[in-house]
Coordinates of C-alpha atoms in Angstrom, one line a residue:
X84 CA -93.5 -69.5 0.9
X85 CA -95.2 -72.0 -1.3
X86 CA -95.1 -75.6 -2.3
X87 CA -96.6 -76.7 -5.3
X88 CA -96.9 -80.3 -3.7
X89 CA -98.5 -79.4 -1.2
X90 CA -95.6 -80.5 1.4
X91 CA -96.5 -79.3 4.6
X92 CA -94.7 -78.6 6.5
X93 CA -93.3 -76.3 3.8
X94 CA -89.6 -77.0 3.2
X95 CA -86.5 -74.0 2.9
X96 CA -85.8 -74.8 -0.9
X97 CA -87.7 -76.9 -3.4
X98 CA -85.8 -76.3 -7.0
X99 CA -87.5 -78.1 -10.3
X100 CA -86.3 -80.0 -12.8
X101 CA -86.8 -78.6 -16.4
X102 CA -88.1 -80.8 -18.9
X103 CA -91.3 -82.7 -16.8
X104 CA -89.9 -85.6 -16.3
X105 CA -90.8 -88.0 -13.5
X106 CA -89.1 -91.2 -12.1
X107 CA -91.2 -93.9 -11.5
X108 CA -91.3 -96.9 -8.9
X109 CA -91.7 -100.1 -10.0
X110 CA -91.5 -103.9 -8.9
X111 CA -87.4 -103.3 -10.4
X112 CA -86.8 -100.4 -7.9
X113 CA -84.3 -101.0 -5.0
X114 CA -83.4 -99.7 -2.0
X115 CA -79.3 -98.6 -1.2
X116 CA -78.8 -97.7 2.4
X117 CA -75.6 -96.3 3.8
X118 CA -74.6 -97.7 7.3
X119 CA -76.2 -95.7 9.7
X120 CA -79.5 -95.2 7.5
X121 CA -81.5 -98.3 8.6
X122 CA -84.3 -96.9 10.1
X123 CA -85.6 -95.5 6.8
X124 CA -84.4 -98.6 5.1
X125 CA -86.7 -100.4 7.4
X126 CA -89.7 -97.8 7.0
X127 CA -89.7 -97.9 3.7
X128 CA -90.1 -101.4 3.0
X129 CA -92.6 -101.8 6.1
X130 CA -94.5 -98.9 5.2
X131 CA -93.9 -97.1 1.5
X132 CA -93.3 -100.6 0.3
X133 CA -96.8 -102.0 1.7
X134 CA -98.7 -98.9 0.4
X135 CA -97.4 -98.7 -3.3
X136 CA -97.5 -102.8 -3.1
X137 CA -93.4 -102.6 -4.0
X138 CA -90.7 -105.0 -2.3
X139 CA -88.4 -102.3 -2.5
X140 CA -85.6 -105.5 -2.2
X141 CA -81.9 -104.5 -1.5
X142 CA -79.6 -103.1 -4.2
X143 CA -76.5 -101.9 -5.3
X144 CA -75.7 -98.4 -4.8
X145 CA -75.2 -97.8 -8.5
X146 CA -78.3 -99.3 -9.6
X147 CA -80.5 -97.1 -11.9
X148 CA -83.7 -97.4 -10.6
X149 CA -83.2 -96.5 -6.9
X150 CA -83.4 -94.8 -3.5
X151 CA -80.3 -94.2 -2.3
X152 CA -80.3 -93.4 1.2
X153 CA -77.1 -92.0 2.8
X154 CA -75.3 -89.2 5.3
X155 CA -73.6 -86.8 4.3
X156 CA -71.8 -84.6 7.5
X157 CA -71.4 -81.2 6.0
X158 CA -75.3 -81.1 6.5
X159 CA -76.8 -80.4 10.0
X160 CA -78.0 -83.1 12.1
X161 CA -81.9 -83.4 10.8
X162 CA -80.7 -81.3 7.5
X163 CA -81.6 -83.3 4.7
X164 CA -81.3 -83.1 0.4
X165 CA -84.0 -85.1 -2.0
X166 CA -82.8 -85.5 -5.3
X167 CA -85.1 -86.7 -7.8
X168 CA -83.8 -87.6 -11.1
X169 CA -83.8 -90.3 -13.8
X170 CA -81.3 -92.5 -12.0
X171 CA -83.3 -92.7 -8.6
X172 CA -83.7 -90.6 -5.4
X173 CA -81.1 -90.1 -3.4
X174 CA -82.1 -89.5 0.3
X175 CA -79.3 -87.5 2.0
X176 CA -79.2 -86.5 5.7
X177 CA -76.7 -85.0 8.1
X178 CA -77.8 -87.9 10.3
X179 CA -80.0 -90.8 10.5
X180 CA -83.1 -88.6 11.4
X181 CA -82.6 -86.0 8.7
X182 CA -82.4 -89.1 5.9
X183 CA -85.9 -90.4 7.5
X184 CA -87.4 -86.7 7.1
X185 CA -86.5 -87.0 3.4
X186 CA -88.2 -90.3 3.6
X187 CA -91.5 -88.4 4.9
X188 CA -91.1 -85.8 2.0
X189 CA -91.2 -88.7 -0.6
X190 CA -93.9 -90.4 1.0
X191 CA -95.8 -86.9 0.5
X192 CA -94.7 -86.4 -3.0
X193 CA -96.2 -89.9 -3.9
X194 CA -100.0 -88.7 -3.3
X195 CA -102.0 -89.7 -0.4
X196 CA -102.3 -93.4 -1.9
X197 CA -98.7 -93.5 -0.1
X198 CA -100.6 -92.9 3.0
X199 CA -102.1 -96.5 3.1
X200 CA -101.6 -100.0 4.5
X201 CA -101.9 -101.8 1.2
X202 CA -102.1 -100.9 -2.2
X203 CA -105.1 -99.6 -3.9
X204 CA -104.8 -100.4 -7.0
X205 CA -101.9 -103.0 -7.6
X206 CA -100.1 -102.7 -10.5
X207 CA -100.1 -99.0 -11.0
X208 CA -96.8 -97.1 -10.5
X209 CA -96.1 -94.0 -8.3
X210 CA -94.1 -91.1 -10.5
X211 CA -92.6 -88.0 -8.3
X212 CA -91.3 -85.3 -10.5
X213 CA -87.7 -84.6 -11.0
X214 CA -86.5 -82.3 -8.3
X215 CA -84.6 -81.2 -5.3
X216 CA -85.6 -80.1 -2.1
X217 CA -83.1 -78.7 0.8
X218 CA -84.7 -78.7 4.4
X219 CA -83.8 -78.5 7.4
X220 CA -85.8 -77.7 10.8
X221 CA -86.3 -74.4 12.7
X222 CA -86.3 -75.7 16.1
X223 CA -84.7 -79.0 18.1
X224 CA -88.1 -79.8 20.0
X225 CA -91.1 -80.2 18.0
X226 CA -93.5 -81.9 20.9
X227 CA -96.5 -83.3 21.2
X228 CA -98.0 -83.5 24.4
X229 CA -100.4 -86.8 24.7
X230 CA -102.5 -86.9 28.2
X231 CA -103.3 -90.5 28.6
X232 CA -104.1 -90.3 32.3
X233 CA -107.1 -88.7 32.3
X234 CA -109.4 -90.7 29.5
X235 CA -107.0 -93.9 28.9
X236 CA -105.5 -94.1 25.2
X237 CA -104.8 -98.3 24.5
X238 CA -101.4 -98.6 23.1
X239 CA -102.0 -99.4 20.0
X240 CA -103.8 -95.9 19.7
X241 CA -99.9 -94.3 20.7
X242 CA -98.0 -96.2 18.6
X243 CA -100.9 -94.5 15.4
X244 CA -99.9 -91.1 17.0
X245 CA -96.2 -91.7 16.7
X246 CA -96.5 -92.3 12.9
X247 CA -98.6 -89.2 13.1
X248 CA -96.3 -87.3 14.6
X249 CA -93.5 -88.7 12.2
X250 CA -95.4 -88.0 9.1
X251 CA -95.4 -84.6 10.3
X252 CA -91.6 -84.2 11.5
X253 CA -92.8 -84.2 15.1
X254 CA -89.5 -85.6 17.3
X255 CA -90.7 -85.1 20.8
X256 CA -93.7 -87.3 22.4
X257 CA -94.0 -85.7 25.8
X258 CA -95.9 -89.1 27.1
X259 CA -98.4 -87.7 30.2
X260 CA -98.7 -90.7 32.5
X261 CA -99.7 -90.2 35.6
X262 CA -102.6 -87.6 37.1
X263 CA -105.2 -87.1 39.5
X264 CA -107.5 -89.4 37.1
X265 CA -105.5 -92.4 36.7
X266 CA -102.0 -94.0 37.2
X267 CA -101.0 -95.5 33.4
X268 CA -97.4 -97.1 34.0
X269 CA -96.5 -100.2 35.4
X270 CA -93.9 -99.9 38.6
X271 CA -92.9 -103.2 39.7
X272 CA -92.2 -102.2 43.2
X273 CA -95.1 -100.6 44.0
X274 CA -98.2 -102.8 42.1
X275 CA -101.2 -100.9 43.7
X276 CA -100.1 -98.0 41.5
X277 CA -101.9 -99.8 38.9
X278 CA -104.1 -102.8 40.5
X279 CA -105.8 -99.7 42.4
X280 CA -104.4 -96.1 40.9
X281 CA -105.3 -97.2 37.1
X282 CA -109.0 -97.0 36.9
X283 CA -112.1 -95.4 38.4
X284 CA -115.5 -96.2 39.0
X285 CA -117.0 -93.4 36.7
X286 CA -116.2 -90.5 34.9
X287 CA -117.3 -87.2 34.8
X288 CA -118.9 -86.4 30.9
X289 CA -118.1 -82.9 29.6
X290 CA -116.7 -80.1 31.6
X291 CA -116.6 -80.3 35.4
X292 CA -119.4 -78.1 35.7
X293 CA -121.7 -81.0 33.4
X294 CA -124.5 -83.0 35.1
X295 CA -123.4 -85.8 33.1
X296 CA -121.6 -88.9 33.8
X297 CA -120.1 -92.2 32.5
X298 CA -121.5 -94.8 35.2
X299 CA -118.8 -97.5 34.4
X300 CA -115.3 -97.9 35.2
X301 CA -112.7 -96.2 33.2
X302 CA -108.9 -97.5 33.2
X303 CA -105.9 -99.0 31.5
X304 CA -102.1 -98.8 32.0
X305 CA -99.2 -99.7 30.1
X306 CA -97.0 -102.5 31.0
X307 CA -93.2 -102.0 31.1
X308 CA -92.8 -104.1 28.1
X309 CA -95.8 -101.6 27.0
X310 CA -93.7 -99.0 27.0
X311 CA -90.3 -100.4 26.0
X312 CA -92.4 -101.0 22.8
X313 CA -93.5 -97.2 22.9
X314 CA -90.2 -95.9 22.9
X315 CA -88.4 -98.2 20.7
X316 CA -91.4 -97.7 17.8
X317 CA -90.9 -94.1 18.3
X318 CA -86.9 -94.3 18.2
X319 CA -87.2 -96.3 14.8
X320 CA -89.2 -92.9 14.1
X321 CA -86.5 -90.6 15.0
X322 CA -89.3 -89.4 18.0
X323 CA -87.7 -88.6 21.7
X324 CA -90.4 -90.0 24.2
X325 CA -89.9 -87.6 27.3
X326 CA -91.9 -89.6 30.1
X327 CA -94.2 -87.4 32.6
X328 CA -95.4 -88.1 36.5
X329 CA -96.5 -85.7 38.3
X330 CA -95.0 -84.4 41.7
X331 CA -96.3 -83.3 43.8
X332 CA -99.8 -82.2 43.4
X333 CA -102.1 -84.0 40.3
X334 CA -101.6 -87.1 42.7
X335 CA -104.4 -88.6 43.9
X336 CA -104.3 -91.8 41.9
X337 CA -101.2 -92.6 43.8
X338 CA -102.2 -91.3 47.0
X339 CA -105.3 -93.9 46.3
X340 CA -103.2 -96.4 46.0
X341 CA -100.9 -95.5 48.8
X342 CA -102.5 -93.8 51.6
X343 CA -99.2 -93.0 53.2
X344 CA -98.1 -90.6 50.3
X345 CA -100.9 -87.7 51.0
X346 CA -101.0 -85.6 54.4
X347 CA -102.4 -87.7 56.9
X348 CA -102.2 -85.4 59.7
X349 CA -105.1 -83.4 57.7
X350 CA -106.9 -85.3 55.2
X351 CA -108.6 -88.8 55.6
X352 CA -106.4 -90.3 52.7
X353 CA -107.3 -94.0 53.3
X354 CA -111.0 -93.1 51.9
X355 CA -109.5 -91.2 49.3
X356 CA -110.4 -93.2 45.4
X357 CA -109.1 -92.6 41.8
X358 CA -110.6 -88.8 41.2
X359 CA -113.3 -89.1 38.6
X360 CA -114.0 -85.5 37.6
X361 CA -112.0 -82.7 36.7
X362 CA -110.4 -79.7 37.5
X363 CA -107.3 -78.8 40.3
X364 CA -107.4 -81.9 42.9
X365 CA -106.6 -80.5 46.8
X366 CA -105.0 -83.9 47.4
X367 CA -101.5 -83.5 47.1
X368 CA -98.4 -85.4 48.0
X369 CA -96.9 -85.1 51.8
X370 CA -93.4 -83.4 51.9
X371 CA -92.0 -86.2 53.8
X372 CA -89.1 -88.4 53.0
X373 CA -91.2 -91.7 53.0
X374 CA -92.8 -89.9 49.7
X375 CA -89.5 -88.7 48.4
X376 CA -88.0 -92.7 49.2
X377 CA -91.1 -93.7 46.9
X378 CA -90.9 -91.8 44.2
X379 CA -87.1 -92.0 44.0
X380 CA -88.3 -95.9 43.3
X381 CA -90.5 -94.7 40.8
X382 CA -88.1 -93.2 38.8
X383 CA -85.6 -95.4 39.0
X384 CA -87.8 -97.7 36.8
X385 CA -88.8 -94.8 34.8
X386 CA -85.5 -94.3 33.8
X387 CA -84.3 -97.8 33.1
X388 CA -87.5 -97.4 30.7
X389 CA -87.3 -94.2 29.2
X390 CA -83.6 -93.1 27.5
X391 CA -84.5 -89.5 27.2
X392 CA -82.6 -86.8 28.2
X393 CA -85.3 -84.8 30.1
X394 CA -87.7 -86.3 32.8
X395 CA -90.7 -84.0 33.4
X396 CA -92.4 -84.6 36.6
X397 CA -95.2 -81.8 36.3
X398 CA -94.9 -79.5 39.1
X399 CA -98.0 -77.6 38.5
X400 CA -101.5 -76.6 39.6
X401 CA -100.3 -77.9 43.8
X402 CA -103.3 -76.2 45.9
X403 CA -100.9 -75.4 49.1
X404 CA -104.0 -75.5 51.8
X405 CA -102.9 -78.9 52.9
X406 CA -99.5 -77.8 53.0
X407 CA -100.6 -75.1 55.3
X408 CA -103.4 -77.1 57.3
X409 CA -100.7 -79.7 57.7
X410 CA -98.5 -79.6 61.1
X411 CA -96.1 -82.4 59.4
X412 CA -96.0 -79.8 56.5
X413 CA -95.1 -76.6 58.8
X414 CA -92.2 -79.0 60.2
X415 CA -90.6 -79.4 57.2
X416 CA -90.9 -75.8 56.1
X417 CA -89.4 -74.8 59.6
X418 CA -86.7 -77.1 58.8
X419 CA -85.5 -76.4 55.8
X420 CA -85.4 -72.9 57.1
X421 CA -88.0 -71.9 54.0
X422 CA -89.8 -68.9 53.7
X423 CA -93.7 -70.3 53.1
X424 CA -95.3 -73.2 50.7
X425 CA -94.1 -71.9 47.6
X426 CA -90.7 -72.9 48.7
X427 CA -91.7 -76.1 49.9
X428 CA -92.8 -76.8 46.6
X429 CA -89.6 -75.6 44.8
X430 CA -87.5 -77.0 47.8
X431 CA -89.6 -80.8 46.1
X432 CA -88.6 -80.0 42.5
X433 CA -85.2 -79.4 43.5
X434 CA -85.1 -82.6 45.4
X435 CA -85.6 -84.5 42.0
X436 CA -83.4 -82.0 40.2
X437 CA -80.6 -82.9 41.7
X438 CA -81.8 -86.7 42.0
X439 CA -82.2 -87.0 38.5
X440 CA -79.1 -84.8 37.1
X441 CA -76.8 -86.7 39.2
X442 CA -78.5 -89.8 37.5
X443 CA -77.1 -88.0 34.1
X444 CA -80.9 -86.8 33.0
X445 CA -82.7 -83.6 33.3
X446 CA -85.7 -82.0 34.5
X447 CA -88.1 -80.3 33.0
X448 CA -91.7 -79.0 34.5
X449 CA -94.3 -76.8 34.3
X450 CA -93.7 -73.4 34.8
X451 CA -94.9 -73.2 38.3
X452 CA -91.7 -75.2 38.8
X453 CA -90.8 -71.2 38.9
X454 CA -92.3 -70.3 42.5
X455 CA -90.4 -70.3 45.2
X456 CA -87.4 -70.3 43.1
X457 CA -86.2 -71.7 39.8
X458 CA -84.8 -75.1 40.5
X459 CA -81.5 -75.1 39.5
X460 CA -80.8 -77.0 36.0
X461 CA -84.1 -77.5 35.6
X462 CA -86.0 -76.9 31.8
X463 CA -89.6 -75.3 31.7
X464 CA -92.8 -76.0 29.9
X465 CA -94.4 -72.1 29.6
X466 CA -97.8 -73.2 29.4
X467 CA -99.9 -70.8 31.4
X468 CA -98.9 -67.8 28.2
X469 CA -95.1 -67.0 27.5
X470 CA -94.1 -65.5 30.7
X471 CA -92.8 -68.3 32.6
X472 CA -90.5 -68.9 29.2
X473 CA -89.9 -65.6 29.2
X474 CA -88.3 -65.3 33.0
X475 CA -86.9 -68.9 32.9
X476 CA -84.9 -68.1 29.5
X477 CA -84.0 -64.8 30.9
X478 CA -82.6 -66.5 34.1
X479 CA -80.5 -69.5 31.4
X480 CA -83.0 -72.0 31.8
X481 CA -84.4 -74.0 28.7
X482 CA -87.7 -73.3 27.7
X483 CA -90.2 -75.3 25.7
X484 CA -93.1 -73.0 24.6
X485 CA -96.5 -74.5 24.7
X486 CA -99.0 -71.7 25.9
X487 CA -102.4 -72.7 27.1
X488 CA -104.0 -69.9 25.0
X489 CA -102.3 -70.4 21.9
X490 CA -101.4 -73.7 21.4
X491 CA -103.4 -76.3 23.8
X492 CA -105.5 -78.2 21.5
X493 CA -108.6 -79.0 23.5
X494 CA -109.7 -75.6 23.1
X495 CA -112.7 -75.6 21.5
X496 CA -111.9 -74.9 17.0
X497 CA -114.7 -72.3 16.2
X498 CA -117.2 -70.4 18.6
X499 CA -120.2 -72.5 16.3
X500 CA -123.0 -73.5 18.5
X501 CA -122.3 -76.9 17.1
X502 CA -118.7 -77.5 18.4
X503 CA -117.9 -80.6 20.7
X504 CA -117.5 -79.6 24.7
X505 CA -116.6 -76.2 24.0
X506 CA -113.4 -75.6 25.8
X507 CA -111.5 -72.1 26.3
X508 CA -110.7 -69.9 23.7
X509 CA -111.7 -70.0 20.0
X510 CA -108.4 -71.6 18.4
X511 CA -108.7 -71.7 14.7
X512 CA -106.5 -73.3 11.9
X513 CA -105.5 -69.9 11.3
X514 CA -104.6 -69.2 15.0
X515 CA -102.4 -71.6 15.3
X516 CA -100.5 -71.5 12.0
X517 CA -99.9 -67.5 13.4
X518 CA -98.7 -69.1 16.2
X519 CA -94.8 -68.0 17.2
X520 CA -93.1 -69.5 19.6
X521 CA -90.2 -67.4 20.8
X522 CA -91.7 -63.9 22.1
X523 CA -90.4 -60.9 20.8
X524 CA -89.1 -59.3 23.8
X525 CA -86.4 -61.8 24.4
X526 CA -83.1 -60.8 23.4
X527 CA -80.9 -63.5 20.5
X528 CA -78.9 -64.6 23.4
X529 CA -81.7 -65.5 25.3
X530 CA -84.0 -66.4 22.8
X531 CA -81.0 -69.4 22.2
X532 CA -82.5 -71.5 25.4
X533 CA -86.0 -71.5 23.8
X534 CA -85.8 -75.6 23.0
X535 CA -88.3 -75.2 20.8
X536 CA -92.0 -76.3 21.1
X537 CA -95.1 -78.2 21.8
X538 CA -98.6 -78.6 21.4
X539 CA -100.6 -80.3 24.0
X540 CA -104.1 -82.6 24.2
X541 CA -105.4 -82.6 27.5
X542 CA -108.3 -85.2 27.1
X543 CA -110.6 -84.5 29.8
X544 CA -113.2 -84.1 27.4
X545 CA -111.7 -86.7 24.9
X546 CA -113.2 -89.9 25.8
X547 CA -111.7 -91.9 22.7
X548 CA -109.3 -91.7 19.6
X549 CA -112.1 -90.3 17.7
X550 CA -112.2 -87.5 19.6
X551 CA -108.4 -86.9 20.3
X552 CA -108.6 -86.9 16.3
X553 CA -110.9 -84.2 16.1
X554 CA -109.1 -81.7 18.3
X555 CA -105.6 -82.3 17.4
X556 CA -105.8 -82.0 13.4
X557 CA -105.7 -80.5 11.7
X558 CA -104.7 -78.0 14.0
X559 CA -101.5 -80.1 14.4
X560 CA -100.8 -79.9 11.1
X561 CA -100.5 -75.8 11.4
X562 CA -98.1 -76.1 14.4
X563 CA -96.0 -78.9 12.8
X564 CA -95.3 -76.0 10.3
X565 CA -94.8 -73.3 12.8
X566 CA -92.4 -75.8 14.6
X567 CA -90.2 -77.1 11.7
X568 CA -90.4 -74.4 8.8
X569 CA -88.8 -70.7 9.2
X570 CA -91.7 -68.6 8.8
X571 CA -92.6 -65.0 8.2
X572 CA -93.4 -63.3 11.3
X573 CA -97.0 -63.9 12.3
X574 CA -98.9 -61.0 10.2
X575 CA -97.0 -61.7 7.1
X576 CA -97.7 -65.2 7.0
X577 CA -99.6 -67.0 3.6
X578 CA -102.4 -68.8 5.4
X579 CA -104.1 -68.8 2.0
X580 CA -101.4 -70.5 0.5
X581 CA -101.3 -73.0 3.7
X582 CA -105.0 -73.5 3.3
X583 CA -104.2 -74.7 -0.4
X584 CA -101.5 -76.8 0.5
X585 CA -103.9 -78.3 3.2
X586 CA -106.4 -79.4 0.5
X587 CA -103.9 -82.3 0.0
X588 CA -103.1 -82.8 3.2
X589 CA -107.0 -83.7 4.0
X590 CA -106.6 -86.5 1.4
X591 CA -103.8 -87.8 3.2
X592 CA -105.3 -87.6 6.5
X593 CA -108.2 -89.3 4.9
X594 CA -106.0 -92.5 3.8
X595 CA -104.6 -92.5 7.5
X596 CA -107.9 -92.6 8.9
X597 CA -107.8 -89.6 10.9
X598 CA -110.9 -87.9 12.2
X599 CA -110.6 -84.2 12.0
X600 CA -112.3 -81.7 11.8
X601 CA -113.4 -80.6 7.9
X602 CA -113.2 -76.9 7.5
X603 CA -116.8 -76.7 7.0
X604 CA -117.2 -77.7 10.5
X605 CA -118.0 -80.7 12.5
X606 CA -120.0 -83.8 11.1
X607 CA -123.3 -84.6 12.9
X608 CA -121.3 -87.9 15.0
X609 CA -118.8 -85.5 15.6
X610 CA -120.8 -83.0 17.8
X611 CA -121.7 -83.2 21.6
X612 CA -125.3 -82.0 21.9
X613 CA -126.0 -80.9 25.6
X614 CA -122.9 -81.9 26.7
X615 CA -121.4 -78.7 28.6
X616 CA -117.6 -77.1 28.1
X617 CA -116.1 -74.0 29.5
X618 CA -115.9 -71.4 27.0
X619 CA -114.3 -68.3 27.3
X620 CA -115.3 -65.4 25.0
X621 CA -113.1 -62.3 23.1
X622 CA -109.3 -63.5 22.1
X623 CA -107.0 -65.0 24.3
X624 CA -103.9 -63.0 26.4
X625 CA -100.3 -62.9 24.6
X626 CA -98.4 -62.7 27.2

């Protein structure tokens, strides 16, 4: 499958127009919109209209020199039709989101000069050949996971990675908020979640295992007006935000803050501070009600916040040996009538299953979420390999596939000396564009609850935007493809021709200022002399 525009990702049908002809935007060329298509109309003045320098001003539908945006409900939901002739383009979409996916297709087809806050040269005027492309995605949930908690990201830095993700066709921003590390949302009810859980007094440089460290403090959070900004710039941007906080281990910050949420009966949690290295904490939340009370307030604002239909609230990596240490802990196990830990843990996710789907959202988590017993409604993130997808799916439960080995981005690009905190396993371009995200082994019907999927930036060893650049693209670029396009199955797929179309799509990451990695490997500021990672040798487990 090819594009000779280099459209990435690569779209079902592209069909040219004989003749060579091109239509061309000028200071005369208006903008139509149907009812129901105003967030395009608004993106393309704000943001095609500032690049080419063109007012793009309102006008009639029949007007020659147009783009025409409008839905058309024979066509699926984010299906959309570009048509490209000498009377305009007309922007069709089976919703609003499908007629702003065609907008991100034109903006591509315009060169990478489209790809800029203000004109280059003023004046000149962008020409896209006369054509028609039919597209239409793969899968519902085409994530990106963003770990804020443990190296802060200001806000202005998220709002750049939404129009990232959108200029890739990226709808889901799963929003990592809360961890071990830091607590990065504002609760009104509880303030030391923030005055104490949202900084620490240093931070740990490189892997956990590095002699290094940042001697200053590290912090941030988002207000709630923060992140009712967040998540109405992303809806403008047809992008789901899908809040995380973590229950109930990665929970130290808030256990920092409030003493009375960790096991007391075991653990000295009063002189407990904001974590500053990494790794799996032991310091997890106490299976009490007083803890359940609180976070039940927590996510009561969360949700007033976020409109999404899934909550995640983690569920992973929760060490048990406080659980077992803990007489308060053996209580509640007795009980409940529970078998051991594990259950305890599944008996908390089920807790805020229930709390949440009687609340009209649903929950999704980790795939440890699994132990003890699936809770029940509950969606899973298969991140430690496919099996956790692969049981979950097999049980009716939604699954979003984002496998460490496969697909998290901090792992290190090339096994050159010269790459930045080497992390995990060698995870090329190539690796991820052969990335597929629904296993084999799983039957149609079940293979119908995989969501779709996600790629995720842990930023332990991220200290900046810079950095987050560097890991994410353009490996993100590859699984933006893998996520929207239908592809060959992974042996049969035309890196070389993806390689190609990414030689244009470096020019437009260039105009967006984004600091990836060049093919050719990492630029001297981009490397991390001395600064020690965790790499694992030979190729990673599919399973």
């Amino acid at each position: 499958m090819t594009s000779p525009d280099g459209l990435i990702p690569v779209p079902r049908a592209v069909e040219k127009r004989p003749g060579g002809q091109e239509f061309e935007l000028t200071e005369h060329t208006t903008v139509w919109a149907a009812p129901g298509t105003g967030t395009t109309e608004r993106w393309l003045r704000a943001v095609l209209g500032a690049a080419l320098g063109l007012p793009l001003r309102p006008g009639p539908r029949d007007a020659r020199d147009a783009l025409r945006l409008r839905l058309d409900d024979t066509l699926a939901p984010e299906e959309y039709r570009l048509s490209v002739t000498g009377a305009g383009v007309d922007l069709t979409g089976g919703s609003a989101a499908g007629v702003f996916w065609a907008a991100q297709t034109l903006r591509q087809l315009l060169g990478p000069d489209a790809f800029r806050k203000a004109p280059l040269r003023p004046g000149t005027r962008p020409t896209v050949e006369h054509q028609v492309i039919e597209d239409r995605p793969r899968f519902r949930w085409r994530g990106l996971m963003l770990d804020v908690a443990r190296h802060f990201l200001p806000k202005d830095g998220v709002l750049r990675y939404l129009d990232l993700m959108a200029a890739h066709k990226l709808n889901v921003f799963h929003f990592h908020l809360t961890d071990d590390q830091g607590w990065r949302i504002e609760i009104e009810r509880y303030p030391k979640l923030t005055e104490i859980g949202s900084w620490r007094a240093r931070t740990k440089f490189g892997h956990r295992a590095s002699p290094l460290w940042e001697d200053k403090p590290h912090g941030g959070y988002y207000t709630q007006d923060d992140i009712r900004e967040i998540v109405a710039y992303a809806a403008e941007r047809h992008i789901t935000v899908v809040p995380e906080i973590d229950v109930p281990g990665h929970s130290q910050a808030a256990i920092a803050a409030y003493p009375e949420l960790g096991n007391t009966d075991v653990v000295d949690t009063g002189a407990l501070a904001v974590w500053d290295t990494w790794g799996v904490c032991p310091n997890v939340l106490a299976p009490t009600e007083n803890t359940l009370r609180f976070y039940e307030g927590v996510f009561e604002e969360v949700l007033d916040l976020f409109p999404s239909e899934f909550i995640h609230v983690g569920g992973d990596e929760c060490p048990k040996d406080q659980w077992r240490r803990s007489p308060a802990a053996q209580a509640r196990i007795a009980e409940l009538g529970l078998a051991d830990e594990n259950e305890l843990q599944a008996w908390f996710i089920g807790h805020f299953d229930a709390w949440l789907s009687a609340r009209g959202r649903r929950l999704i988590g980790w795939d440890e979420i699994l132990e003890g017993g699936l809770a029940r409604g509950a969606a899973v993130s298969s991140w430690r390999g496919y099996g956790g997808g692969v049981a979950a799916a097999r049980a009716g439960h939604d699954v979003v596939m984002c496998p460490e080995q496969q697909v998290y981005l901090d792992h290190r690009q090339s096994a050159d000396p010269d790459e930045p905190v080497p992390i995990g396993y060698v995870r090329t371009l190539e690796d991820v564009y052969r990335f597929e995200p629904v296993p084999p082994l799983l039957t149609e019907r079940e293979a119908r609850h995989v969501l779709g999927t996600q790629a995720n930036v842990w930023t332990e060893v991220m200290e900046d935007q810079r950095r987050i650049d560097y890991q994410a693209f353009p490996r993100l670029a590859a699984f933006a493809e893998v996520a929207w396009s239908v592809l060959p199955p992974p042996p049969r797929r035309d890196f070389a021709g993806f390689e190609r179309r990414m030689a244009a799509h470096y020019r437009r990451l260039d105009a967006l200022g984004v600091a990836y990695r060049p093919p050719t490997g990492p630029r001297p500021w981009q490397r991390r002399p001395g600064v020690v990672g965790r790499p694992i040798d030979g190729p990673p487990p599919n399973k």
